[in-house]
Structure formats: structure tokens, C-alpha cells
XYZ file of C-alpha atoms in Angstrom:
429
model
C -10.786 -5.592 37.026
C -7.432 -6.577 35.636
C -5.705 -3.646 33.661
C -2.766 -4.273 31.458
C -1.000 -1.221 30.751
C 1.343 -1.770 27.371
C 4.654 0.104 26.549
C 7.678 -0.519 24.597
C 10.247 0.863 26.663
C 10.703 1.788 30.619
C 12.753 4.687 30.046
C 11.897 8.043 28.164
C 9.131 10.574 28.509
C 6.103 8.319 27.666
C 7.208 5.566 29.441
C 7.691 7.975 32.602
C 3.907 8.918 32.063
C 2.909 5.247 31.818
C 5.203 4.323 34.851
C 3.765 7.076 36.895
C 0.138 6.090 35.601
C 0.694 2.492 36.650
C 1.948 3.584 40.201
C -0.821 5.645 40.616
C -3.386 2.919 39.784
C -1.304 0.294 42.037
C -1.777 3.239 44.849
C -5.644 3.281 44.440
C -5.824 -0.932 44.856
C -6.303 -1.474 41.309
C -4.773 -5.073 40.114
C -2.746 -3.052 37.440
C 0.467 -4.566 35.289
C 2.572 -3.085 33.118
C 3.790 -5.258 29.950
C 7.187 -3.833 28.104
C 8.874 -5.007 25.029
C 12.170 -3.645 26.367
C 12.559 -3.452 30.248
C 15.371 -2.293 32.080
C 14.233 -0.894 35.292
C 12.758 -3.119 38.517
C 9.073 -1.533 37.916
C 6.528 -3.490 40.638
C 4.119 -5.855 38.804
C 6.052 -4.952 35.445
C 7.182 -7.658 32.659
C 8.976 -8.593 29.928
C 6.919 -9.451 26.618
C 8.516 -13.248 25.401
C 7.650 -13.583 22.187
C 6.394 -16.899 21.513
C 4.669 -16.314 18.190
C 6.301 -14.601 15.390
C 4.373 -12.631 12.730
C 4.674 -13.168 9.138
C 3.986 -9.993 7.133
C 5.400 -10.861 3.585
C 3.704 -13.937 1.344
C 5.998 -13.677 -1.503
C 9.150 -15.834 -2.297
C 12.416 -14.317 -1.315
C 13.382 -14.096 -4.798
C 10.521 -12.399 -6.342
C 11.156 -9.969 -3.612
C 15.036 -9.407 -4.555
C 13.849 -8.895 -8.265
C 10.919 -6.759 -7.669
C 13.624 -4.879 -5.482
C 16.215 -4.280 -7.914
C 13.447 -3.244 -10.803
C 12.389 -0.720 -8.480
C 15.535 0.716 -7.203
C 17.025 0.958 -10.625
C 14.000 2.952 -12.207
C 13.066 4.572 -8.815
C 9.541 2.958 -9.098
C 8.224 3.815 -5.145
C 4.993 1.808 -5.837
C 6.966 -1.156 -6.898
C 9.244 -1.436 -3.776
C 8.624 -4.176 -1.356
C 7.784 -2.350 2.468
C 11.776 -3.622 3.577
C 13.444 -1.439 0.346
C 10.985 1.603 0.690
C 11.976 2.062 4.474
C 15.544 1.634 3.684
C 14.992 4.438 0.963
C 12.759 6.710 3.467
C 15.146 6.719 6.393
C 18.328 7.318 3.641
C 16.659 10.152 2.217
C 14.948 11.710 5.555
C 16.510 14.810 7.215
C 18.923 14.615 10.310
C 17.022 15.957 13.361
C 13.870 14.701 12.453
C 11.710 13.589 15.352
C 11.403 9.493 15.239
C 9.223 8.226 12.454
C 7.589 4.676 12.808
C 5.664 1.625 11.333
C 2.690 0.198 11.922
C 3.707 -3.151 12.103
C 5.451 -5.738 14.103
C 6.854 -9.447 14.605
C 5.061 -9.412 18.258
C 1.778 -10.924 18.550
C 0.542 -9.252 21.892
C -2.923 -11.470 22.302
C -0.557 -14.427 22.509
C 1.107 -13.271 25.730
C -0.509 -14.576 29.099
C -0.970 -11.111 30.789
C -3.176 -10.160 28.037
C -5.181 -13.249 28.177
C -5.424 -12.612 31.383
C -6.478 -9.066 31.640
C -10.158 -7.462 31.302
C -9.088 -3.634 29.620
C -5.866 -3.336 27.603
C -4.498 0.137 28.119
C -1.818 0.959 25.022
C 0.492 3.862 25.963
C 3.539 4.152 23.353
C 3.778 1.190 21.539
C 5.833 2.084 18.448
C 7.468 -1.024 17.314
C 5.609 -3.399 19.497
C 2.052 -3.457 18.194
C 1.110 -4.820 15.112
C -2.029 -3.044 13.871
C -3.363 -5.641 11.498
C -3.183 -8.757 13.671
C -3.775 -7.335 17.296
C -6.777 -5.392 15.739
C -8.097 -8.558 14.196
C -7.624 -10.890 17.199
C -8.095 -8.500 20.070
C -11.938 -9.171 21.703
C -10.945 -6.609 24.883
C -11.798 -3.375 25.164
C -8.896 -0.883 24.602
C -8.280 2.403 25.801
C -5.200 3.950 23.860
C -3.236 6.661 25.789
C -1.745 9.129 23.362
C 1.749 10.665 24.033
C 2.220 12.177 20.837
C 0.557 12.226 17.355
C 1.834 8.831 16.055
C -0.968 6.377 16.588
C -3.259 8.580 13.942
C -0.745 9.414 11.640
C 0.873 8.049 8.652
C 4.328 7.533 10.755
C 5.684 10.641 12.111
C 5.317 11.094 16.016
C 5.086 14.560 15.782
C 3.864 16.243 12.164
C 6.709 18.899 12.028
C 6.271 21.756 9.790
C 9.288 23.470 10.815
C 12.733 22.299 10.499
C 15.898 24.693 10.797
C 16.131 28.097 11.743
C 17.005 31.368 9.403
C 19.496 34.219 9.875
C 16.896 36.028 11.861
C 16.282 33.464 14.457
C 13.002 32.262 12.811
C 11.708 29.079 11.635
C 12.253 27.218 8.140
C 9.528 25.493 6.570
C 9.988 22.149 6.352
C 9.993 20.517 3.047
C 8.427 16.892 2.688
C 10.053 14.437 0.229
C 7.952 12.591 -1.768
C 9.288 9.404 -0.438
C 7.823 10.678 2.825
C 4.297 11.297 1.714
C 4.554 7.931 -0.272
C 5.197 5.766 3.198
C 2.790 7.868 5.190
C -0.219 7.312 3.085
C 0.294 3.885 2.755
C 0.825 3.416 6.632
C -2.355 5.694 7.403
C -4.097 3.589 4.843
C -3.067 0.572 6.692
C -4.144 1.774 10.300
C -7.221 2.762 8.878
C -8.203 -0.861 7.752
C -7.228 -2.113 10.659
C -9.388 0.159 13.001
C -12.102 0.154 10.815
C -13.803 -2.985 12.368
C -12.788 -2.544 15.601
C -15.362 -0.507 17.876
C -14.535 -1.096 21.326
C -11.729 1.508 21.332
C -11.643 4.797 23.833
C -8.851 7.513 23.158
C -7.047 9.451 25.986
C -4.992 12.726 25.297
C -3.030 14.426 28.115
C -3.521 17.772 26.580
C -6.135 20.049 24.955
C -3.953 20.561 22.135
C -3.214 16.386 21.095
C -7.158 15.882 21.848
C -8.061 18.253 19.340
C -5.001 16.924 16.474
C -6.358 13.531 17.303
C -10.186 14.563 17.163
C -9.663 16.131 13.528
C -7.317 13.060 12.527
C -8.650 10.872 9.508
C -8.031 7.913 12.329
C -9.553 9.074 15.236
C -12.349 11.277 14.122
C -15.453 9.298 14.832
C -13.996 8.213 17.973
C -14.372 10.090 21.270
C -11.470 11.628 22.504
C -10.877 12.033 26.159
C -9.209 14.507 27.945
C -7.025 13.554 31.321
C -3.743 15.420 32.275
C -0.507 13.376 33.560
C 0.006 13.015 36.838
C 2.716 13.094 39.169
C 3.969 11.679 42.796
C 3.874 15.541 44.051
C 6.036 13.946 47.177
C 8.918 13.229 44.996
C 8.479 16.382 42.598
C 8.323 19.548 45.429
C 10.424 22.528 45.765
C 13.759 21.913 47.847
C 15.721 24.215 49.886
C 17.184 26.817 47.133
C 20.242 27.041 49.288
C 20.956 24.096 49.979
C 20.577 22.718 46.252
C 22.872 25.344 45.226
C 25.657 25.042 48.043
C 25.355 21.486 46.817
C 26.226 22.123 43.355
C 28.625 24.689 44.019
C 26.427 27.348 42.590
C 26.684 31.278 43.858
C 23.190 32.320 45.296
C 23.303 35.629 43.295
C 23.839 33.940 39.965
C 20.254 33.781 37.602
C 20.339 30.323 37.079
C 17.976 29.334 33.724
C 17.447 25.612 33.636
C 17.351 23.609 30.154
C 16.403 19.671 30.230
C 16.324 17.742 26.650
C 17.726 13.970 26.360
C 19.535 15.029 22.968
C 19.702 18.727 21.700
C 20.357 17.522 18.353
C 16.494 16.505 17.928
C 15.257 19.885 16.126
C 11.531 19.778 17.645
C 13.319 20.149 21.133
C 14.307 24.001 19.892
C 17.665 23.887 21.813
C 19.385 26.255 18.944
C 16.281 28.834 19.517
C 17.816 28.834 23.468
C 21.003 28.814 22.440
C 20.998 32.251 20.038
C 18.681 33.777 22.588
C 21.080 33.442 25.455
C 24.503 34.352 23.017
C 21.946 38.013 22.531
C 21.745 38.422 26.060
C 25.484 37.258 26.812
C 25.360 38.305 30.394
C 28.057 37.023 32.936
C 25.325 37.071 35.778
C 23.472 33.804 34.366
C 24.424 30.343 34.258
C 22.541 27.645 32.076
C 22.241 24.552 33.782
C 21.548 21.792 31.483
C 20.321 17.758 31.940
C 20.468 15.126 29.261
C 22.955 13.316 27.206
C 24.457 16.331 25.069
C 26.314 19.199 26.743
C 24.780 22.535 25.258
C 27.423 24.898 23.862
C 27.474 28.467 24.071
C 29.757 31.347 22.473
C 29.055 33.644 25.093
C 30.452 34.633 28.651
C 27.380 32.728 30.120
C 28.351 29.678 32.124
C 27.044 26.209 31.355
C 26.693 23.574 34.187
C 26.161 20.567 32.334
C 24.718 18.012 35.105
C 24.437 15.196 32.616
C 21.831 12.450 32.846
C 20.014 12.238 35.790
C 17.568 9.177 36.800
C 16.707 9.788 40.637
C 13.739 11.979 40.839
C 14.604 13.278 44.020
C 18.196 14.973 42.534
C 16.241 16.081 39.595
C 13.703 18.182 42.178
C 17.335 19.515 43.548
C 18.114 21.028 40.462
C 14.150 22.521 39.618
C 14.847 23.933 43.161
C 18.044 25.573 42.699
C 16.905 27.217 39.363
C 15.395 30.713 38.592
C 13.378 29.742 35.437
C 12.925 26.541 33.624
C 13.334 27.210 29.550
C 11.620 24.883 27.552
C 12.173 26.050 23.727
C 10.299 23.031 22.183
C 8.700 24.073 18.728
C 6.083 21.192 19.043
C 4.927 19.197 22.349
C 2.265 17.428 23.907
C 2.128 17.750 27.955
C 5.771 17.895 28.563
C 6.414 15.964 31.714
C 9.543 18.525 32.424
C 6.890 21.273 32.894
C 4.904 19.502 35.188
C 8.099 18.273 37.216
C 9.527 22.027 37.270
C 6.017 23.704 38.798
C 5.361 21.081 41.330
C 8.951 22.408 42.602
C 7.746 25.600 42.317
C 9.949 26.624 39.673
C 8.307 29.123 36.539
C 8.787 27.993 33.080
C 9.333 29.812 30.112
C 7.991 28.202 26.575
C 6.846 28.859 22.944
C 2.956 29.134 22.205
C 2.885 25.485 21.215
C 1.534 22.292 21.623
C 0.029 21.864 25.200
C 2.231 24.342 26.591
C 0.080 27.184 26.981
C -2.568 24.737 28.640
C 0.260 24.763 31.793
C 1.689 28.372 31.964
C -0.801 30.613 33.059
C 1.010 34.006 31.618
C 2.695 36.294 34.036
C 1.766 33.980 36.767
C 3.600 30.535 36.961
C 5.474 31.643 33.808
C 5.816 33.166 30.484
C 4.634 31.950 26.989
C 6.439 34.038 24.135
C 4.794 36.145 21.305
C 5.981 33.528 18.617
C 8.382 31.271 17.732
C 11.975 33.354 17.292
C 14.504 33.374 19.224
C 14.036 37.013 19.719
C 10.943 36.455 21.541
C 12.352 33.821 23.547
C 15.353 36.509 24.470
C 12.919 39.066 25.601
C 10.608 36.918 27.587
C 13.782 35.556 29.354
C 15.145 39.337 29.883
C 11.331 40.172 31.268
C 11.644 37.174 33.609
C 15.138 38.395 35.092
C 13.753 42.040 35.405
C 10.172 41.221 36.710
C 9.597 37.512 37.725
C 6.315 36.353 37.897
C 3.292 37.295 40.312
C 2.982 33.872 42.100
C 5.756 32.413 44.910
C 7.000 29.340 44.542
C 4.430 28.158 47.150
C 1.780 29.373 45.162
C 3.251 27.882 41.769
C 3.153 24.249 43.339
C -0.421 24.263 45.232
C -1.712 24.929 41.516
C 0.085 22.504 39.849
C -0.796 19.795 42.590
C -4.571 20.646 42.162
C -4.197 19.508 38.063
C -1.546 17.166 38.526
C -1.218 14.826 41.373
C -0.952 11.236 40.679
C -3.890 10.548 42.516
C -5.981 12.911 40.371
C -4.952 11.308 37.041
C -5.460 7.698 38.936
C -8.739 8.236 39.580
C -10.346 9.603 36.325
C -8.708 6.529 34.803
C -10.350 4.101 37.300
C -13.922 5.728 36.331
C -13.064 5.628 32.595
C -12.251 1.855 32.884
C -15.026 1.088 34.637
C -17.672 2.802 32.119
C -15.388 1.015 29.500
C -15.448 -2.801 31.437
C -19.251 -2.446 32.325
C -20.094 -1.859 28.531
C -18.490 -4.835 27.531
C -19.893 -7.090 29.939
């Protein structure tokens, strides 16, 4: 049985999860190949998509579209706007800091590619900007398993349907105001997705967290389809606890300091919640704390707390050293699926503090391998950090890792997928 995994990128959280599954399948002897629209890494059995067939979605003439666009813009008639014009208006008005929004069309015909034609089972992953819903589900004749990494496959474009955006003076979330243009685009996109998928029967859904499984199951697009639950898997030999003294000596961090770790590619993404951690630490304002961070953006604090920003780190063994030198990893995300960073931290034996959102409470046993705050607020996060620094958690580093290995070993995930692949393949033969 030949399996083809499809993902837009080979970097980022969803890409890492896809690549780890691919590697886990290869380790189990599966004929797995990975198709990428953007390829920057040398990954075994991974291939760059070469576009031989360009899809054309617009049949009206160029001049007609230009006239239609001018009229629609002048009178703000969004229902008359060509999609290209509506997209332009959409992104112009969309608030800064919101998560990615993507549309369900592309100019790529995945079914024309040789790897697709050779495969027995197609496993879609994060395919925004790559998958063209209308043409793919019309032309595709192979069984498809779609691994969800966020909400985008079953929404009108939002990758996370963010209900809050911003923070008030009391450190609590502000309800998001959704613009009419956002509602209009989302409805149009969702209708396109529903119409594209309606005739296609051989589609199975996989969610890594119970939270995303529930959200997908309630959605208009997937409510009549089974949503399977298979958590992410990691290489447990790469992510393991390292000697804390050695790790701290390497980064010249004193052993008597309390190290809080924060990991995020961008702190300008409001969903990542850095502003909550920033305010919580500023309220603590303890000179014995060091905030250690990984990512593109360097955090800023107005307090006596020292910041050690390590930048972006690609080497996973180095990342495991950073988790190992930390006393606790704090993830202040306001919405999330089954964050890779939480899995990485737990496998390295480092406890985690997070908000009661998304799949995070599924990963943290409160008081044992970490803490879940009472609510999403600055004060709740501050209280949880203070409690941890004073009391710690009941599990040792070894116990935290052992529990994580049982759930998130790469081989556990791979075997669950193999069972699903075989079941789907046999139904279609």
C-alpha cells in the first residue's frame, strides 16, 4: 500500500507534525511519500510539487471583471465584487494580529501529479493555498484521510475561529468584532466547500485532540462524517530530558535562578497570548526569574526579570536542551489544538502551565505534570506561575516523561494511522 502525505510547507507546527508522522510511517516499513508545495528541507521520500496544470477559475472577460470591480468598489456592493476584489478588501480591513485566513481555491491540480496517481491512499494535512477544493474533490477517485491541524478545513477560512481579540486594562480578553466583509467571505467560502465535498464519500477525518475532534464533528462540513482521534507523535529519543546542570552551564544560566520558557514563532500573533504572559511576569517582577524564549521575535518586559532570547532554533536536540534547562514551560495560547511545544516539553520532563483552552487541558494533569489556570486572564496566569514556583508539581521529571512517552511516542501514532489506512484501503478495493 502506497501512502501519499500532502502538506503546503515543510516548516511550522503543522508541517512538523506531518513530517513526524511521515517519518514514523517509514520507521514502520510503510511506503510513505510526502508531497510539498514549498520545500526547503532534505526529508527522506519528500518531493516538491511541480505545477504542470494551472487551473483557471474565472471565465468572464478581463474587461467585464474590471467594470464589475469598479462599480462594486464605488458603491461598496460586496455581493457584486469579483473574488479577487473581495479578497483585496477583506485583507485590507482585517484586524492586525489575527490568525491566518485562507480561501478554498488554488491554481494547483494535485491530481495531475505523478505521486498522486501512484498512491493508494491520500493523506491531506495542512493544505491551505495548495488544495483547490472544487477541482480536487471532483477529479479525485482515491480514498482520502484528512488530518486536521487547525479549524480551517471546516470553516469559511479562519484557521482558528477567534472569539476574542485584545486585552482590557484588567488583563481579561476583549470580545472580537467580526466585520461584515469577514462574514460575507466566510459564508461564500463555506458554501463552496460544502458543495465541493457533498458528492465525495470516501473521506475520513483525523483530529489530534478531543477538542478539535468535537469542533469538527459539530461543523456544517463534517457533521455527517466520522472524525477519528489520533494524537500527534514525536521521536522520544530526540525529545528527552538532558542534564539540567550541563544545559544551564552551556547557556550560562545560574542554577539558583527560576527559568520560565516561552516558545512562539511570532509574539505579534494575538492567539499566542504573549501579552498575557508579559503582564503576568511584570506583576510578579521577581529578580530571581529568567524568561527564556525561542522564536523570531524577542519578548520585551518592563520589570526586573531578565530575558534570554535564543532566537529561532531548528536543531531538535538543541531545543530539548532548552526545555531541560527550564523549570517550567508556559504556553499562554488563547486557542490551540494539540500544541507540539507542550508535547516536546513533557517528553523532556518539564512541566507546563497553560490556559483552559483547546487541547491543552487534555495534555496537562493539573497539579501532576503542570497547571491549568482557572480562566483566561493575566491574574490567573500570574497565580498559576506563583503557585508553581512555590509548590511545584507532584510528578518528577522522569514520571512526566514516562506518561508522555506512553501517549505520544511516534510509533503509537504511526501504528494507529496504519490501521486506519488499511481499513480505508480495504473498503475501496
